[in-house]
Tab-separated table of C-alpha atoms in Angstrom:
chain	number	residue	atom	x	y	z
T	1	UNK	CA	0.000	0.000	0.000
T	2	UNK	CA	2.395	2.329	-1.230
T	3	UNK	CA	4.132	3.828	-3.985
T	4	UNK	CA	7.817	3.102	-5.075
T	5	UNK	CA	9.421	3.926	-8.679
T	6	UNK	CA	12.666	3.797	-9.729
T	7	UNK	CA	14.194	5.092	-12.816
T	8	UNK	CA	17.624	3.693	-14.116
T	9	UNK	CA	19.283	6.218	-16.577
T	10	UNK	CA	23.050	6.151	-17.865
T	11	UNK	CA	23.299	9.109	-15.524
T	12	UNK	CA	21.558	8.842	-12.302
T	13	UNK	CA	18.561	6.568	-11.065
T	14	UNK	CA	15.398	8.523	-9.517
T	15	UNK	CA	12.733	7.380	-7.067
T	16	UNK	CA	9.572	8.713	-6.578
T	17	UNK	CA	7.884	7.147	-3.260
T	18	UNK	CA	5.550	8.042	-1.386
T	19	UNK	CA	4.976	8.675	2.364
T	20	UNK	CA	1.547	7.140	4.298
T	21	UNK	CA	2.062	3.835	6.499
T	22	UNK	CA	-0.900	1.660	6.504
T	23	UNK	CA	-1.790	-1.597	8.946
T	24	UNK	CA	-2.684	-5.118	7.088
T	25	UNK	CA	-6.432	-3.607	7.196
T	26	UNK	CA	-5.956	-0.648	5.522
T	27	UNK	CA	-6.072	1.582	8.320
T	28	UNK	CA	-3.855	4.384	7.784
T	29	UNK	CA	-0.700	4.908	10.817
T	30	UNK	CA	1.373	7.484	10.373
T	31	UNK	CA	4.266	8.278	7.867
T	32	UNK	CA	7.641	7.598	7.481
T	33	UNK	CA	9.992	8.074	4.207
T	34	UNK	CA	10.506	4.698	1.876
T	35	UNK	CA	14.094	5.385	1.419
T	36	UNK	CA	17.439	4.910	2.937
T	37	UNK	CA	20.430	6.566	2.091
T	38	UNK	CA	23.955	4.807	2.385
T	39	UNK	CA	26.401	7.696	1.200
T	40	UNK	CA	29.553	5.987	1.552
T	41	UNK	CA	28.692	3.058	-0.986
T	42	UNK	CA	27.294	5.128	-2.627
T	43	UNK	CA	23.773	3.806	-2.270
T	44	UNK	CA	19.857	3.792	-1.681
T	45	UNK	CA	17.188	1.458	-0.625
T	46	UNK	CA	13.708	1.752	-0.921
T	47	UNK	CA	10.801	-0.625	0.513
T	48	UNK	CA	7.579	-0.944	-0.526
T	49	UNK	CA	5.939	-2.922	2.298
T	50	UNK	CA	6.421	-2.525	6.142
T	51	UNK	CA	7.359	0.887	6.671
T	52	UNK	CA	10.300	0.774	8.920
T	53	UNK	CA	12.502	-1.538	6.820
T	54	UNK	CA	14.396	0.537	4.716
T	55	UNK	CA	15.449	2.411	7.834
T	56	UNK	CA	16.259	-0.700	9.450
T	57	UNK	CA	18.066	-2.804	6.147
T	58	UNK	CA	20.252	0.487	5.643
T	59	UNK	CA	21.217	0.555	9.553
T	60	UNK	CA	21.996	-2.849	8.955
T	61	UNK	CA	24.128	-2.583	6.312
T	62	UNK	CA	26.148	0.347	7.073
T	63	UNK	CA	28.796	-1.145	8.891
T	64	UNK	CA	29.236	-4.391	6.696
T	65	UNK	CA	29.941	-3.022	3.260
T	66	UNK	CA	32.506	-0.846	1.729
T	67	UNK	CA	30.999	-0.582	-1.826
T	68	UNK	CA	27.676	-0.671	-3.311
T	69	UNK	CA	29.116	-4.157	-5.121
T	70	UNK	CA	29.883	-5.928	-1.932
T	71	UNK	CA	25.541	-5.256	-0.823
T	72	UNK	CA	24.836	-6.262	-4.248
T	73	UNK	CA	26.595	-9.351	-4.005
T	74	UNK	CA	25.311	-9.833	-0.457
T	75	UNK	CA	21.666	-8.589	-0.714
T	76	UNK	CA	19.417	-11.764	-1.065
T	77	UNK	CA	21.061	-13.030	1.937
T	78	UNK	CA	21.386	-9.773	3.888
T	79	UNK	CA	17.818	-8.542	3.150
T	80	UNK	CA	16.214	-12.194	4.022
T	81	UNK	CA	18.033	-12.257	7.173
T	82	UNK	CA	16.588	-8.745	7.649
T	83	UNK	CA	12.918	-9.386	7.139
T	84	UNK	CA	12.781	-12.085	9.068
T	85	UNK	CA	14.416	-10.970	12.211
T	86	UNK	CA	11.757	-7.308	11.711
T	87	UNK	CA	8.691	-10.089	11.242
T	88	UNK	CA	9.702	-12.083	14.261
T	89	UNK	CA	10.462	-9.102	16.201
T	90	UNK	CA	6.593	-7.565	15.415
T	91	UNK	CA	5.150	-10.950	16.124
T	92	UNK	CA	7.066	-11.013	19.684
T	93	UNK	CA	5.516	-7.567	20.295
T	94	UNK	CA	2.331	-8.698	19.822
T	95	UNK	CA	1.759	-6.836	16.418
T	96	UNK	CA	2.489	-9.782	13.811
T	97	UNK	CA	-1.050	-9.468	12.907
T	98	UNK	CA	-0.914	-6.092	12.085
T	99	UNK	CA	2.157	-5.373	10.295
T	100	UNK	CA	2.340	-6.603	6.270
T	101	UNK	CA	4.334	-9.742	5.671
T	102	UNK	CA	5.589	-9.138	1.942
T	103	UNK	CA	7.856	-6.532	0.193
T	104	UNK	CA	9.108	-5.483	-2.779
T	105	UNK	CA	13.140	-4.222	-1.901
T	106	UNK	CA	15.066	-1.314	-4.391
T	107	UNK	CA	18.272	-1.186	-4.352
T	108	UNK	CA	20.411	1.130	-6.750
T	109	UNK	CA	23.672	2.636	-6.520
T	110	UNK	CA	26.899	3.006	-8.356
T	111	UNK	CA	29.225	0.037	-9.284
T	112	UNK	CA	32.889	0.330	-9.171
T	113	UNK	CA	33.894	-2.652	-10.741
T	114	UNK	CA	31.315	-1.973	-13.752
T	115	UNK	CA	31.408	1.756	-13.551
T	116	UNK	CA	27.553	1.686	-14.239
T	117	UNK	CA	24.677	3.391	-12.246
T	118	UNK	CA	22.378	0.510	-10.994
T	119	UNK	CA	18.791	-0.542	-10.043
T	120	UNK	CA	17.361	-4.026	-8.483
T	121	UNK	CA	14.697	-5.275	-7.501
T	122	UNK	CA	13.993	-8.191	-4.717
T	123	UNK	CA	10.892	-10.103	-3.476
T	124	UNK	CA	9.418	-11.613	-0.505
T	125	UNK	CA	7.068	-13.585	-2.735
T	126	UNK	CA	7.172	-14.831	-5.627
T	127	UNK	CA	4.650	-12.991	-9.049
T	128	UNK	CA	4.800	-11.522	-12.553
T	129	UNK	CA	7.215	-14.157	-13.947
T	130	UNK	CA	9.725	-13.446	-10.378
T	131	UNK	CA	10.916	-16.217	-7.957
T	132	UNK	CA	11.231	-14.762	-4.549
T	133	UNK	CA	14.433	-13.599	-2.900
T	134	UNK	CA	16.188	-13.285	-5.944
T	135	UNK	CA	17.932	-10.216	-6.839
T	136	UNK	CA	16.669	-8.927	-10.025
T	137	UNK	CA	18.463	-5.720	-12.543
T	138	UNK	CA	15.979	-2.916	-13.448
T	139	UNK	CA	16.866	-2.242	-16.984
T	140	UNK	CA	15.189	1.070	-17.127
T	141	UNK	CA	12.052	1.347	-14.805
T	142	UNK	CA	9.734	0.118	-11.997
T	143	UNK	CA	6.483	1.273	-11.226
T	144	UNK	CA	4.695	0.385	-8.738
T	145	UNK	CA	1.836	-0.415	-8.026
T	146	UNK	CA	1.401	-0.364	-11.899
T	147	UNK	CA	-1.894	-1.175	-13.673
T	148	UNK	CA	-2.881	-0.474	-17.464
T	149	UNK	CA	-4.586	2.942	-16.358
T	150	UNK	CA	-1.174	3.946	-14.431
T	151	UNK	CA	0.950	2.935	-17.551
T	152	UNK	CA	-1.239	4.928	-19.525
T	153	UNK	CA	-0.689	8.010	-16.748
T	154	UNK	CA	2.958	7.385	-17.309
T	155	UNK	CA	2.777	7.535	-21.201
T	156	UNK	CA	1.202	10.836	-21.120
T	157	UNK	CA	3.548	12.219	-18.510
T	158	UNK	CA	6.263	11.766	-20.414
T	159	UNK	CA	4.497	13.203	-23.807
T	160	UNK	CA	3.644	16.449	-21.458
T	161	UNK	CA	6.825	16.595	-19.801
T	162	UNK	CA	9.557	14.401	-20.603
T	163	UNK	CA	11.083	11.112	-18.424
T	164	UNK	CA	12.851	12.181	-15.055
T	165	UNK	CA	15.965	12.346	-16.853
T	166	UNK	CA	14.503	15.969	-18.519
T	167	UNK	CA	11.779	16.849	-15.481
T	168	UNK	CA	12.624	15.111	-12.520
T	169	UNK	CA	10.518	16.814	-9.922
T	170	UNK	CA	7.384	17.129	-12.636
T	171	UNK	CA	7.527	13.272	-13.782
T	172	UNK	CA	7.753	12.222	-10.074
T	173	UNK	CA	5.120	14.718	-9.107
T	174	UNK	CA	2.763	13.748	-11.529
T	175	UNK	CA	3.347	10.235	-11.296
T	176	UNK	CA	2.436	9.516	-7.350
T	177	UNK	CA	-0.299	11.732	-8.533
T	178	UNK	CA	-1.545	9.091	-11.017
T	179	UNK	CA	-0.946	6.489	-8.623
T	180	UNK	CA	-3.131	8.330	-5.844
T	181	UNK	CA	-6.188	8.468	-8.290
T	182	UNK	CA	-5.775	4.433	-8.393
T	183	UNK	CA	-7.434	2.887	-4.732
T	184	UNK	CA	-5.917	-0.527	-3.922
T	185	UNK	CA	-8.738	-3.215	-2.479
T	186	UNK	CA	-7.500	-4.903	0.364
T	187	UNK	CA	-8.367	-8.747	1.257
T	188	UNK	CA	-11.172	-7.090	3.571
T	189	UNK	CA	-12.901	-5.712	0.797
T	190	UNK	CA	-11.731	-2.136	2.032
T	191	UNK	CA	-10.433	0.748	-0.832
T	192	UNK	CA	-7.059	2.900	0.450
T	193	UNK	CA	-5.384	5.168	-1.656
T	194	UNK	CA	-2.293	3.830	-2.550
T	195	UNK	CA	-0.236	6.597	-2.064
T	196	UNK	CA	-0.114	9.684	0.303
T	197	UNK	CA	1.274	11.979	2.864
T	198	UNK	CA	3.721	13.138	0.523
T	199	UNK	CA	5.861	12.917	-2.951
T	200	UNK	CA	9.540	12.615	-2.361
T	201	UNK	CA	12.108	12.513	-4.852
T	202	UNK	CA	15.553	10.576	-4.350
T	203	UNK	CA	18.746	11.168	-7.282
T	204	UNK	CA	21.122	9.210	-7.176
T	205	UNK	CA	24.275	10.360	-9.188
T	206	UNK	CA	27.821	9.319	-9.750
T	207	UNK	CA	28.834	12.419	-7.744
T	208	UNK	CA	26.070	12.645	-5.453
T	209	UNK	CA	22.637	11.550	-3.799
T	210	UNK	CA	19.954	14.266	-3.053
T	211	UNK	CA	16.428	13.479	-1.860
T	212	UNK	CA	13.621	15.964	-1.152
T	213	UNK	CA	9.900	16.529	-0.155
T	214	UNK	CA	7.811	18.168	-3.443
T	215	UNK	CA	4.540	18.253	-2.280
T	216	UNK	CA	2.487	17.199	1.102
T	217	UNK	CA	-1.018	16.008	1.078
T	218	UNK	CA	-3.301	16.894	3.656
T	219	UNK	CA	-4.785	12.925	3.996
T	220	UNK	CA	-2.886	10.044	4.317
T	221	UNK	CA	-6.426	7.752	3.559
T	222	UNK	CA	-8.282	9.758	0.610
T	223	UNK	CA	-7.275	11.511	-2.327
């Protein structure tokens, strides 16, 4: 129940997440950003799924890689070990039922040894042709959650305004927009709004990483 795309160019990689937390039922809980920022690799993680994780995987992390090649090669491993010891922790607090089980994990930085800007993507579950826990390359782009009416959204963003490699801020703006006009139905039956609380933006250079807030919405459950 929330929004994370990632954009893999020859010269930087963008996200465009959103913001809202939401329990298994669809109950809106607070906010929290969906990205992590590991400086020194250079690198970023996103989560789409339990809302503290990419906080948590990127504390993790910090102190047991040099370079953004050593979590690639590590990831499935390191990010399994993760999301299991954050689910067992929940269910010892008495909160297993509440928090979300699966999770889609982004992460993109820049390799040394191929002196290329990179994007993956990693499961909890397996779907859409994926096997689970297996460290995937983003060619270009993820979007998600994606559906034909939010490809369509995305087609016309970039005939109005270009990709994020020519309007960065517009394309992600525009695009959490499209996704916000597209409710998710939960196994209760209930309708959320997939994204909300905010549109953040995350760049991820050779030189640099930036990340900022473009726009807050007032409602973290409706439109």
């Amino acid at each position: 129940m929330t929004a994370l795309n990632c954009f893999v160019t020859p010269n930087a990689v963008h996200f465009a997440t959103d913001g809202a937390a939401y329990l298994t039922d669809g109950s809106p809980c607070g906010q929290n950003q969906k990205v992590a920022i590991l400086a020194h690799l250079p690198a970023v993680i996103a989560v789409r799924g339990p809302i503290a994780l990419a906080q948590i995987v990127a504390a993790n992390a910090a102190p047991l890689f040099r370079t953004f090649d050593d979590l690639v090669a590590a990831a499935p491993e390191h990010l399994r070990a993760t999301h299991a010891a954050y689910i067992e922790n929940m269910e010892s607090r008495g909160l297993g039922d509440l928090t979300p089980r699966q999770a889609e994990f982004v992460i993109a930085g820049h390799s040394q040894d191929r002196d290329s800007l990179e994007g993956y993507l990693l499961r909890t579950s397996p779907g859409s042709g994926l096997e689970a826990w297996t460290l995937y390359p983003i060619p270009d782009d993820l979007i998600s959650p994606v559906s034909d009416r939010i490809i369509e959204a995305a087609s016309e963003i970039a005939a109005d305004v270009g990709g994020p490699a020519e309007a960065p801020e517009a394309w992600a703006t525009r695009l959490i927009e499209a996704q916000r006009t597209h409710p998710l139905r939960m196994e209760n039956g209930r309708e959320v709004v997939v994204a909300g609380a905010f549109c953040q933006l995350t760049t991820l250079t050779r030189s640099d990483i930036s990340t900022r807030i473009l726009r807050r919405y007032q409602s973290v459950s409706q439109a």
